[in-house]
Amino acid sequence: MTITHPLDKYIRPSAAKTTNCPGCGNGILAQAILRAIDEEGLDMDDFVFVSGIGCAAWIPSPFFHGDTLHTTHGRPIAFATGVKLAAPDRRVMVVSGDGDLLAIGGNHFIHAARRNIDMTVICVNNYIYGMTGGQVAPTTPLGLKTMTSPYGNVENSFDISGLAAAAGATFVARWTVFHTLQITRTVRKALNHKGFSLIEIISQCPVQFGRKSGMGNTRQMFDNFKNNSVTAKKAADMTDEERAGKLVVGEFVEINKPVLNEGFSRIREQLRERSGDGED
Amino acid sequence: MKNERVRTGRHFMQGNIACAEGALAAGCSFMAGYPITPASEIAEQLASRLPALRGDDGVFIQMEDEISSLAAVIGASWMGKKAMTATSGPGISLMQEHIGLAVGTETPCVIIDVQRGGPTTGIPSVELQGDTVQVRRGSHGEYQVIAVAPSSPQELFDHTILAFNLAERYRTPVFVMSDAFIGHMREEVVIPAPEDIVIEKRKIPAPGFDSETDQAFLSEDVAPMPVFGRGFKSHVTSSCHTETGKRNVTDAIALDNFIRKLDAKIAKHRDSIIRVDDRTGDADIAILAYGSVYRAACAAAEAARAEGMRVGVFRPITLWPFPDREIAEMSARVKAILVMENNLGQYLHYVKAESSCPVHFIEPEILGTMHDIGSVLKKLKEIR
């Protein structure tokens, strides 16, 4: 008897081999996303998955057995905007990395959040450029040595979740790949949320980030996620001193605002009423 | 009439508006764009018209830049929409990344380039045929594009429909090489009845299409497009891929296949794509001109005829793919060719390469202005 993984039905048959490095968090995240889709009882054919360039972009494409669009570096959200506007009934999910979505794609990221376009964006934050060999990212901690910051990173880093919230995202959450059950729960919530949802997933990159940061192997990085993260709820009761150096995780924003597609529908209805088209 | 797709009738209409109306008549239901002079009226017209269309879910969105505009257009096209953007030189420069993606993923879309003076920001309100080669060779790698060059508001209407038809037929981006002259010019535009407009629609696979095994890409005869949302489970990637769309970036043979098949898809069908307007007849000198400059070429030929010279005009309507055979044949019939362009000679070198007779060149007295007919006559007399 052949035993298949319960989520195997969601994997494209021709793309069963992973391209991830040993110890990467992408596999955990892919499972958590698919489990959320499975638990919600959704059909892959109702989705369009869009990704950019970089390690995390490989999570939906080519692995997810649905409509997948693998695009240029930094632009998946812009492609996804066209997809969603052209087909409001589709669920649109973008999965990409911090370099893709926040460096080259920073502009598209904030504008999609501002527009509150109804899509789920999952941003894998590993603090570094993994695929190109360990260069500095807009999320790399101050002082860290990378291949392109050999004397230590002199730049301040982005707080991805904070940026999304400030730009107008109506659902914002952050977890590490240690929090598998929480990720699934949050993805389910995001899928049911109408509006721009951003889920930041802190993930380990032992091959590039671990090597450069001295944080070592997957196990050590995983322990760090486990021991060093506090939920937003807990963090609220902590002093600044207690909170220093902690990784705040949880669901930060969940509000309702009109979404972009609804605006277009409203305009169409108004125009048709005014011109009497409704009476045809 | 107000909310109809096709505004049948005779109009006194600005070129940019005629272009927008042509897009609607062709079935366009999605535009994403970023404002730029001298193209903005196209976006403004479609921003007003698309949401109001009767019985259609037309969408216009003003994106944050030109890069995202073409990205959104490609996304909408994969949802099965006829989609377009309109811009000018600096915007085309920014779009090059996704022009390459549209070619590589075989995504039908239309890009209106209302050319202006350059390089860089240049003079926004002054025409220059400065993007002639950029649209052909601007993105990295080896590829083919289709570009048509209208010379009047009427042709902006007609050629925009043609561009959509070519885009749908060949699953590729198609450029309409407009410019500030004709984009902002007002002339009579006749819009036919909807039933008199020929509309092409892309082929979409029949239900039962299997994305694992069925060819959806790299067919020299254009594979049906497995658009999203129909359960095809399509895999679309900008990276080098196989006929089923599966990424393959380890195999040199796969890359060779990826490039050559895409190239051949256009090259093989060049006879049905390429359009020229050959009015050389008995002429011994041919003026070769395209786009708005074609108008000056016609005036110059007429003035030369009045002085007893046998001058005719040869006009490439399709700039790309390059009408090499048509130009070679014409060059064998005339004694000389005079190329007229509103630039320092971008198309000239392509014409020279295919011509068996001497090829001369005359640029406008001042770049960005129309050619002075007196100077063209003088040049024709020198050539003779």
XYZ file of C-alpha atoms in Angstrom:
664
model
C 0.000 0.000 0.000
C 1.323 3.369 -0.930
C 1.064 5.956 1.782
C 0.599 9.495 0.514
C 0.834 12.708 2.449
C -2.629 14.048 3.291
C -1.804 17.292 1.495
C -0.362 15.545 -1.550
C -3.545 16.233 -3.540
C -2.613 19.915 -3.513
C 0.839 19.367 -5.029
C 1.429 19.585 -8.774
C 2.366 16.029 -9.801
C 5.259 17.104 -12.012
C 6.835 19.277 -9.323
C 7.294 16.987 -6.407
C 10.967 17.670 -5.737
C 11.738 20.619 -3.499
C 14.310 23.207 -4.452
C 14.696 24.394 -0.846
C 17.978 24.025 1.023
C 18.135 21.577 3.939
C 16.758 23.236 7.050
C 14.723 25.865 5.208
C 11.411 26.966 6.695
C 9.606 27.024 3.359
C 8.366 23.454 3.667
C 6.784 24.126 7.055
C 5.079 27.227 5.704
C 3.864 25.459 2.551
C 2.246 22.806 4.737
C 0.655 25.387 7.009
C -0.843 27.237 4.016
C -2.179 24.073 2.402
C -3.565 22.877 5.719
C -5.445 26.170 6.040
C -6.898 25.747 2.552
C -7.770 22.139 3.380
C -9.389 22.980 6.717
C -11.433 25.726 5.090
C -12.587 23.193 2.513
C -11.562 25.435 -0.364
C -10.982 24.348 -3.928
C -7.555 25.083 -5.425
C -9.373 26.044 -8.620
C -10.812 29.077 -6.812
C -7.308 30.452 -6.301
C -4.710 32.223 -8.358
C -1.260 32.015 -6.743
C 1.238 34.679 -7.714
C 4.889 34.825 -6.782
C 7.955 36.873 -7.607
C 11.623 35.947 -7.555
C 13.481 34.434 -4.623
C 13.320 31.326 -2.441
C 9.862 31.955 -0.969
C 8.384 32.555 -4.406
C 8.954 28.842 -4.952
C 6.359 27.858 -2.384
C 3.276 28.126 -4.621
C 5.084 27.821 -7.936
C 5.424 25.212 -9.188
C 4.265 23.200 -6.162
C 0.646 24.223 -5.672
C -1.637 22.398 -8.077
C -3.693 25.360 -9.189
C -3.338 28.406 -11.421
C 0.110 29.769 -10.633
C 1.799 32.836 -12.075
C 5.522 33.163 -11.411
C 6.614 36.674 -12.287
C 9.480 39.143 -12.181
C 11.466 40.245 -9.151
C 9.455 42.429 -6.810
C 6.268 42.698 -8.862
C 3.950 39.816 -7.885
C 1.529 42.109 -6.065
C 1.201 44.271 -9.182
C 0.338 41.208 -11.308
C -2.025 40.000 -8.600
C -3.780 43.379 -8.644
C -4.635 42.872 -12.321
C -5.790 39.314 -11.619
C -8.068 40.373 -8.764
C -9.552 43.367 -10.590
C -10.255 41.240 -13.644
C -11.789 38.414 -11.612
C -13.140 39.598 -8.254
C -14.545 36.141 -7.484
C -11.087 34.511 -7.440
C -9.029 34.171 -4.281
C -5.659 35.702 -4.922
C -2.631 34.709 -2.854
C 0.863 36.111 -3.178
C 3.770 34.276 -1.545
C 7.192 35.863 -1.780
C 10.182 36.913 0.257
C 11.238 40.063 2.101
C 13.733 41.077 -0.571
C 11.163 40.638 -3.318
C 8.218 42.345 -1.641
C 9.966 45.011 0.414
C 13.084 46.051 -1.506
C 12.413 46.099 -5.236
C 8.686 45.607 -4.641
C 8.256 48.065 -1.773
C 6.217 50.500 -3.816
C 3.733 47.893 -5.026
C 3.459 46.537 -1.471
C 2.425 49.825 0.125
C 0.076 50.785 -2.712
C -1.762 47.458 -2.639
C -2.160 47.878 1.127
C -3.421 51.432 0.598
C -5.939 50.263 -2.011
C -7.100 47.492 0.343
C -7.281 45.143 -2.579
C -8.682 41.820 -1.444
C -5.726 39.452 -1.487
C -3.616 37.425 0.920
C 0.072 38.297 0.863
C 2.400 35.964 2.723
C 5.852 37.449 3.104
C 8.625 35.136 4.194
C 11.141 37.165 6.162
C 14.503 35.443 6.572
C 16.401 38.727 7.009
C 18.648 38.095 4.045
C 18.864 37.412 0.299
C 19.008 33.647 0.263
C 18.810 32.682 -3.379
C 21.518 35.069 -4.555
C 23.961 34.009 -1.872
C 23.467 35.916 1.372
C 23.415 39.625 0.613
C 21.997 42.400 2.802
C 18.205 42.886 2.752
C 15.996 45.763 3.923
C 15.148 43.478 6.853
C 18.733 42.580 7.809
C 19.428 43.605 11.431
C 21.705 46.574 12.009
C 25.331 45.549 12.304
C 24.988 42.120 10.707
C 27.714 41.080 8.349
C 26.476 39.763 5.014
C 28.134 39.252 1.648
C 27.395 42.899 0.736
C 27.739 44.341 4.227
C 31.093 42.781 5.079
C 31.808 45.405 7.776
C 28.345 45.126 9.309
C 24.992 46.414 8.052
C 24.804 50.186 8.529
C 21.144 50.485 7.519
C 18.071 50.408 9.708
C 15.661 47.650 8.827
C 12.002 47.549 7.854
C 9.353 46.327 10.241
C 7.269 44.600 7.557
C 4.106 44.211 9.609
C 4.338 47.770 10.902
C 4.818 49.067 7.383
C 1.810 47.125 6.093
C -0.365 48.425 8.914
C 0.772 52.006 8.360
C 0.099 51.717 4.629
C -3.482 50.636 5.244
C -3.499 46.834 5.299
C -6.662 45.689 7.042
C -5.311 42.370 8.298
C -1.743 42.087 9.580
C -0.109 39.219 11.435
C 3.358 37.875 12.146
C 4.499 34.419 13.153
C 7.681 32.435 12.967
C 7.785 29.011 11.308
C 7.946 27.601 14.826
C 4.273 28.629 15.175
C 2.833 26.155 12.679
C -0.645 25.867 14.186
C -0.885 29.613 14.598
C 0.116 30.174 10.972
C -2.635 27.841 9.776
C -5.177 29.538 11.995
C -4.100 32.984 10.809
C -4.087 32.005 7.122
C -7.651 30.704 7.578
C -8.606 34.029 9.115
C -6.880 35.946 6.346
C -8.662 33.896 3.692
C -11.965 34.888 5.244
C -10.932 38.522 5.632
C -12.141 40.925 2.966
C -9.249 43.222 2.158
C -5.488 43.337 1.980
C -4.069 40.722 4.362
C -0.375 40.612 5.139
C 1.096 37.703 7.012
C 4.773 38.057 7.819
C 6.459 34.732 8.469
C 9.860 34.838 10.122
C 11.777 31.892 8.788
C 15.232 30.490 9.257
C 17.773 30.430 6.483
C 20.566 28.315 7.940
C 22.555 28.247 4.722
C 22.864 32.025 4.242
C 21.591 33.888 7.303
C 22.741 31.273 9.797
C 26.189 31.204 8.313
C 26.617 34.992 8.249
C 24.946 35.780 11.553
C 26.684 33.075 13.512
C 23.256 31.870 14.630
C 24.255 28.494 13.381
C 22.033 25.655 12.360
C 18.310 25.239 11.943
C 17.848 23.841 15.420
C 19.542 26.833 17.061
C 17.506 29.281 14.988
C 14.326 27.375 15.748
C 15.108 27.484 19.465
C 15.607 31.213 19.139
C 12.142 31.593 17.568
C 10.677 29.499 20.344
C 12.418 31.153 23.274
C 12.568 34.693 22.024
C 9.089 35.338 20.660
C 6.266 36.814 22.668
C 2.715 37.362 21.557
C 1.470 40.873 20.952
C -0.904 40.380 23.883
C 1.918 39.541 26.277
C 4.192 42.212 24.858
C 1.586 44.857 25.628
C 2.057 44.228 29.344
C 5.848 44.185 29.198
C 8.184 47.068 29.925
C 10.394 48.384 27.131
C 13.344 46.686 28.814
C 11.595 43.344 28.976
C 10.510 43.645 25.355
C 13.956 44.545 24.010
C 15.295 41.904 21.662
C 12.018 39.967 21.690
C 10.228 38.905 18.566
C 6.642 40.123 18.835
C 4.258 37.778 17.074
C 0.506 37.508 16.712
C -2.342 39.178 14.892
C -1.856 42.935 14.989
C -4.554 44.410 12.776
C -8.035 43.205 11.860
C -10.299 45.975 10.668
C -12.941 46.391 8.001
C -12.659 48.975 5.252
C -14.163 49.014 1.749
C -12.114 46.914 -0.663
C -11.056 48.075 -4.111
C -13.311 45.780 -6.132
C -16.367 46.923 -4.189
C -15.558 50.492 -5.197
C -15.654 49.510 -8.865
C -18.920 47.605 -8.418
C -20.486 50.600 -6.684
C -19.477 52.943 -9.501
C -20.878 50.566 -12.113
C -24.206 50.325 -10.329
C -24.459 54.107 -9.938
C -23.645 54.692 -13.599
C -26.179 52.130 -14.770
C -28.909 53.491 -12.538
C -28.236 57.011 -13.749
C -28.375 56.026 -17.418
C -31.418 53.822 -16.888
C -29.597 50.738 -18.095
C -31.143 48.802 -15.258
C -34.543 49.033 -16.958
C -33.428 47.288 -20.151
C -25.311 55.260 -27.358
C -23.793 56.757 -24.224
C -22.716 53.475 -22.694
C -22.294 51.467 -25.866
C -18.976 49.843 -26.614
C -18.894 51.011 -30.217
C -19.785 54.637 -30.925
C -20.778 54.115 -34.547
C -20.826 57.311 -36.580
C -18.755 60.164 -37.950
C -16.845 62.111 -35.355
C -14.418 65.008 -35.135
C -12.109 63.347 -32.700
C -8.700 63.647 -31.076
C -6.271 60.870 -31.960
C -5.867 59.682 -28.384
C -9.648 59.473 -27.992
C -9.927 57.568 -31.281
C -7.334 55.152 -29.928
C -9.358 54.602 -26.736
C -12.542 54.107 -28.779
C -10.697 51.642 -31.009
C -9.681 49.666 -27.935
C -13.297 49.517 -26.776
C -14.489 48.486 -30.235
C -11.868 45.714 -30.169
C -13.306 44.352 -26.926
C -10.849 45.767 -24.404
C -12.257 45.574 -20.901
C -9.195 46.290 -18.784
C -6.742 49.141 -18.766
C -4.022 49.858 -16.242
C -1.883 52.908 -16.766
C 0.156 55.708 -15.336
C -0.354 59.314 -16.496
C 2.171 60.642 -18.975
C 2.109 63.350 -21.611
C 1.180 63.009 -24.479
C -0.702 59.749 -23.775
C -2.879 60.721 -20.813
C -6.129 61.297 -22.728
C -6.265 57.582 -23.579
C -6.314 56.697 -19.876
C -8.767 59.498 -19.106
C -11.160 58.368 -21.824
C -11.035 54.740 -20.722
C -11.328 55.713 -17.041
C -14.615 57.317 -17.998
C -15.828 54.737 -20.532
C -14.817 51.323 -19.142
C -16.829 51.311 -15.885
C -19.882 52.697 -17.677
C -20.027 50.075 -20.433
C -23.375 48.440 -20.846
C -23.351 44.776 -19.842
C -19.640 44.600 -19.170
C -17.352 44.714 -16.151
C -14.840 47.146 -17.565
C -12.052 48.244 -15.244
C -9.590 51.105 -15.415
C -6.970 51.435 -12.717
C -4.275 54.033 -12.362
C -1.314 52.126 -10.985
C 1.655 53.443 -9.013
C 3.984 53.340 -12.022
C 4.431 51.945 -15.529
C 6.095 48.765 -14.298
C 3.049 47.784 -12.258
C 0.695 48.980 -15.015
C 1.924 46.389 -17.483
C 2.085 43.794 -14.682
C -1.607 44.370 -13.926
C -2.424 44.198 -17.647
C -0.689 40.816 -17.889
C -2.508 39.587 -14.775
C -5.853 40.643 -16.258
C -5.003 39.040 -19.595
C -4.388 35.713 -17.839
C -7.889 36.054 -16.419
C -9.093 36.094 -20.018
C -9.561 39.845 -20.443
C -8.489 41.903 -23.405
C -6.167 44.303 -21.651
C -4.016 47.284 -22.533
C -1.894 50.140 -21.319
C -0.866 53.427 -22.891
C 2.290 55.384 -22.264
C 5.132 57.328 -23.851
C 8.916 56.935 -24.192
C 9.939 57.135 -20.522
C 7.069 54.797 -19.651
C 8.049 52.341 -22.381
C 11.559 52.348 -20.930
C 10.112 51.366 -17.547
C 7.858 48.717 -19.081
C 10.648 46.845 -20.806
C 10.893 44.338 -17.960
C 7.308 43.207 -18.427
C 7.341 43.504 -22.204
C 9.875 40.691 -22.002
C 7.640 38.802 -19.576
C 4.597 39.182 -21.840
C 6.620 37.850 -24.775
C 8.051 34.983 -22.719
C 4.742 33.927 -21.173
C 2.861 34.510 -24.462
C 0.410 36.944 -22.968
C -1.773 38.931 -25.363
C -1.834 42.636 -24.542
C -1.712 45.979 -26.313
C 0.728 48.763 -25.499
C 0.052 52.190 -26.964
C 3.240 54.238 -27.246
C 2.442 57.897 -27.865
C 6.015 58.876 -28.610
C 7.576 62.133 -27.423
C 10.951 63.802 -27.512
C 13.797 62.072 -25.705
C 16.233 60.802 -24.425
C 15.289 60.888 -20.757
C 12.448 63.233 -19.796
C 12.987 65.131 -23.055
C 10.167 67.355 -24.297
C 6.870 65.755 -23.355
C 4.739 67.624 -25.902
C 7.054 67.249 -28.894
C 6.927 64.232 -31.172
C 9.974 62.158 -32.000
C 9.996 58.664 -33.484
C 12.529 57.880 -30.830
C 11.154 54.526 -29.682
C 11.224 52.819 -33.097
C 14.055 50.505 -32.154
C 13.455 50.547 -28.400
C 10.161 48.662 -28.733
C 11.898 46.080 -30.935
C 15.027 45.552 -28.853
C 14.420 47.196 -25.483
C 13.990 44.228 -23.204
C 16.823 41.830 -22.559
C 17.247 38.613 -24.450
C 16.221 37.562 -27.922
C 12.598 37.974 -28.967
C 10.121 39.270 -31.536
C 7.431 41.887 -31.140
C 4.657 43.182 -33.339
C 4.351 46.955 -33.787
C 2.011 48.941 -36.028
C 2.398 52.624 -36.903
C -0.763 54.661 -37.558
C -0.524 58.099 -39.155
C -3.891 59.669 -38.373
C -6.662 59.688 -35.754
C -8.699 57.394 -38.041
C -5.826 54.930 -38.134
C -5.407 55.229 -34.381
C -8.922 53.807 -34.211
C -8.336 51.181 -36.916
C -4.835 50.131 -35.901
C -5.754 49.777 -32.226
C -8.344 47.193 -33.283
C -5.719 45.586 -35.516
C -3.292 45.513 -32.574
C -5.813 43.719 -30.334
C -6.548 41.236 -33.110
C -2.859 40.494 -33.645
C -2.273 40.215 -29.883
C -5.108 37.705 -29.520
C -4.156 35.763 -32.637
C -0.461 35.423 -31.781
C -0.583 35.584 -27.945
C 1.963 38.350 -27.769
C 2.272 42.023 -26.825
C 1.522 44.366 -29.724
C 2.589 48.018 -29.887
C 0.698 50.872 -31.483
C 3.422 53.376 -32.361
C 1.510 56.619 -32.075
C 3.110 59.977 -31.363
C 2.362 63.444 -30.009
C 1.367 64.743 -33.486
C -1.388 62.280 -34.234
C -2.255 61.636 -30.593
C -3.214 65.268 -30.107
C -4.437 65.899 -33.674
C -8.167 66.266 -34.316
C -9.612 64.894 -37.549
C -12.619 63.078 -38.858
C -12.898 59.551 -37.485
C -15.478 57.155 -38.866
C -16.495 54.395 -36.484
C -18.251 51.505 -38.252
C -21.180 49.511 -36.943
C -20.118 46.758 -34.515
C -21.069 44.031 -37.011
C -18.677 45.550 -39.545
C -15.686 45.314 -37.217
C -13.658 42.116 -37.413
C -12.717 40.907 -33.919
C -10.274 38.107 -33.100
C -10.452 36.177 -29.858
C -7.700 34.056 -28.412
C -8.029 30.294 -28.533
C -8.660 28.759 -25.118
C -8.225 25.019 -24.489
C -11.279 22.806 -24.362
C -12.371 21.485 -20.964
C -10.249 18.500 -20.046
C -7.009 20.296 -20.819
C -4.241 18.756 -18.723
C -1.536 21.190 -17.626
C 0.789 18.269 -16.931
C 0.886 16.973 -20.471
C -0.859 19.289 -22.931
C 1.063 21.912 -24.884
C 0.159 25.392 -23.688
C 3.327 27.209 -24.688
C 6.000 27.412 -27.380
C 3.857 26.307 -30.296
C 4.987 27.917 -33.539
C 1.329 27.880 -34.526
C 0.250 29.480 -31.222
C -1.001 27.145 -28.504
C -4.454 27.745 -26.989
C -4.009 29.934 -23.891
C -4.911 28.114 -20.670
C -6.328 31.221 -18.996
C -6.848 31.195 -15.249
C -10.080 30.504 -13.465
C -11.256 27.565 -15.567
C -9.731 24.727 -13.582
C -6.829 24.237 -15.973
C -4.302 24.449 -13.097
C -2.039 26.395 -15.392
C 1.562 26.934 -14.534
C 2.869 30.169 -15.962
C 6.431 31.255 -15.379
C 8.617 33.975 -16.773
C 11.590 31.638 -16.498
C 12.666 29.414 -19.348
C 10.004 26.716 -19.659
C 8.934 23.713 -21.671
C 5.912 23.339 -23.951
C 3.772 22.499 -20.908
C 4.993 25.598 -19.111
C 7.246 23.764 -16.658
C 10.301 25.696 -15.587
C 13.574 24.333 -16.875
C 16.636 26.443 -16.204
C 19.249 23.730 -16.139
C 19.141 22.602 -19.727
C 20.746 24.606 -22.539
C 18.554 22.744 -25.045
C 15.462 23.919 -23.175
C 16.639 27.528 -23.391
C 17.372 27.184 -27.082
C 13.886 25.747 -27.620
C 12.280 28.504 -25.494
C 13.900 31.277 -27.511
C 13.649 29.790 -30.983
C 10.020 28.662 -30.733
C 8.885 32.077 -29.504
C 10.827 33.740 -32.275
C 9.500 31.350 -34.892
C 5.923 31.883 -33.713
C 6.118 35.404 -35.155
C 8.628 34.820 -37.947
C 6.687 31.887 -39.413
C 3.538 33.979 -39.687
C 5.197 37.155 -40.941
C 3.157 37.121 -44.184
C -0.137 37.356 -42.324
C 1.209 39.904 -39.843
C 3.133 42.329 -42.039
C 1.255 45.122 -43.769
C 2.812 47.662 -46.055
C 1.241 50.354 -48.185
C 3.246 50.391 -51.388
C 2.425 53.443 -53.509
C 5.577 53.426 -55.556
C 3.885 52.303 -58.807
C 5.931 53.691 -61.705
C 8.208 55.675 -59.381
C 11.956 55.675 -59.744
C 12.430 57.240 -56.327
C 10.613 55.800 -53.294
C 10.162 57.755 -50.127
C 9.985 55.289 -47.230
C 8.204 56.722 -44.214
C 5.989 55.508 -41.366
C 3.712 56.899 -38.683
C 3.025 60.616 -38.695
C 5.971 61.243 -41.048
C 4.060 59.316 -43.732
C 1.857 62.406 -44.061
C 4.866 64.600 -44.866
C 6.140 61.929 -47.269
C 2.839 62.016 -49.182
C 2.948 65.819 -49.398
C 6.566 65.710 -50.604
C 5.767 63.058 -53.241
C 2.857 65.111 -54.509
C 5.010 68.233 -54.759
C 7.700 66.244 -56.601
C 5.130 64.822 -59.043
C 3.953 68.370 -59.737
C 7.522 69.118 -60.782
C 7.615 66.113 -63.065
C 9.585 63.732 -60.856
C 8.439 60.132 -60.552
C 8.312 59.811 -56.791
C 6.184 57.336 -54.843
C 5.730 56.492 -51.205
C 6.376 53.166 -49.513
C 4.990 52.875 -46.045
C 5.542 50.087 -43.550
C 2.330 49.867 -41.509
C 3.801 47.002 -39.505
C 7.172 48.292 -38.316
C 7.941 44.982 -36.605
C 8.375 42.269 -37.625
C 10.503 44.093 -40.163
C 9.072 43.929 -43.721
C 12.402 42.823 -45.144
C 11.125 41.014 -48.257
C 8.657 43.731 -49.161
C 11.390 46.361 -48.940
C 13.852 44.201 -50.884
C 11.314 43.727 -53.696
C 10.493 47.418 -53.822
C 14.177 48.389 -53.808
C 14.703 46.238 -56.910
C 12.093 48.286 -58.792
C 13.312 51.805 -57.947
C 16.571 53.648 -58.540
C 16.803 55.113 -55.067
C 15.062 55.160 -51.692
C 14.779 58.212 -49.476
C 14.057 57.302 -45.866
C 12.192 59.922 -43.834
C 11.992 59.534 -40.058
C 11.529 61.889 -37.153
C 14.784 60.770 -35.599
C 18.427 60.517 -36.624
C 17.894 57.329 -38.630
C 16.672 54.385 -36.576
C 14.780 52.444 -39.252
C 17.270 53.585 -41.913
C 19.826 50.913 -41.128
C 17.285 48.128 -41.339
C 16.107 49.492 -44.714
C 19.686 49.774 -45.982
C 20.415 46.203 -45.045
C 17.617 44.891 -47.271
C 17.843 47.281 -50.221
C 19.602 46.644 -53.505
C 19.477 50.324 -54.583
C 21.107 53.388 -52.970
C 19.354 54.433 -49.759
C 19.386 58.107 -48.726
C 18.203 59.721 -45.544
C 16.650 63.018 -44.618
C 15.791 63.935 -41.072
C 13.556 66.923 -40.267
C 15.212 70.360 -40.278
C 14.580 70.464 -36.551
C 13.993 67.158 -34.811
C 10.505 66.884 -33.408
C 9.004 69.032 -36.171
C 7.418 67.906 -39.424
C 9.724 67.678 -42.409
C 9.940 70.864 -44.471
C 8.642 69.911 -47.927
C 11.033 72.339 -49.652
C 14.023 70.579 -48.126
C 12.662 67.178 -49.091
C 12.169 68.378 -52.690
C 15.733 69.673 -52.755
C 16.985 66.316 -51.490
C 14.922 64.443 -54.092
C 16.470 66.586 -56.843
C 19.957 65.780 -55.538
C 19.191 62.066 -55.531
C 17.797 62.201 -59.066
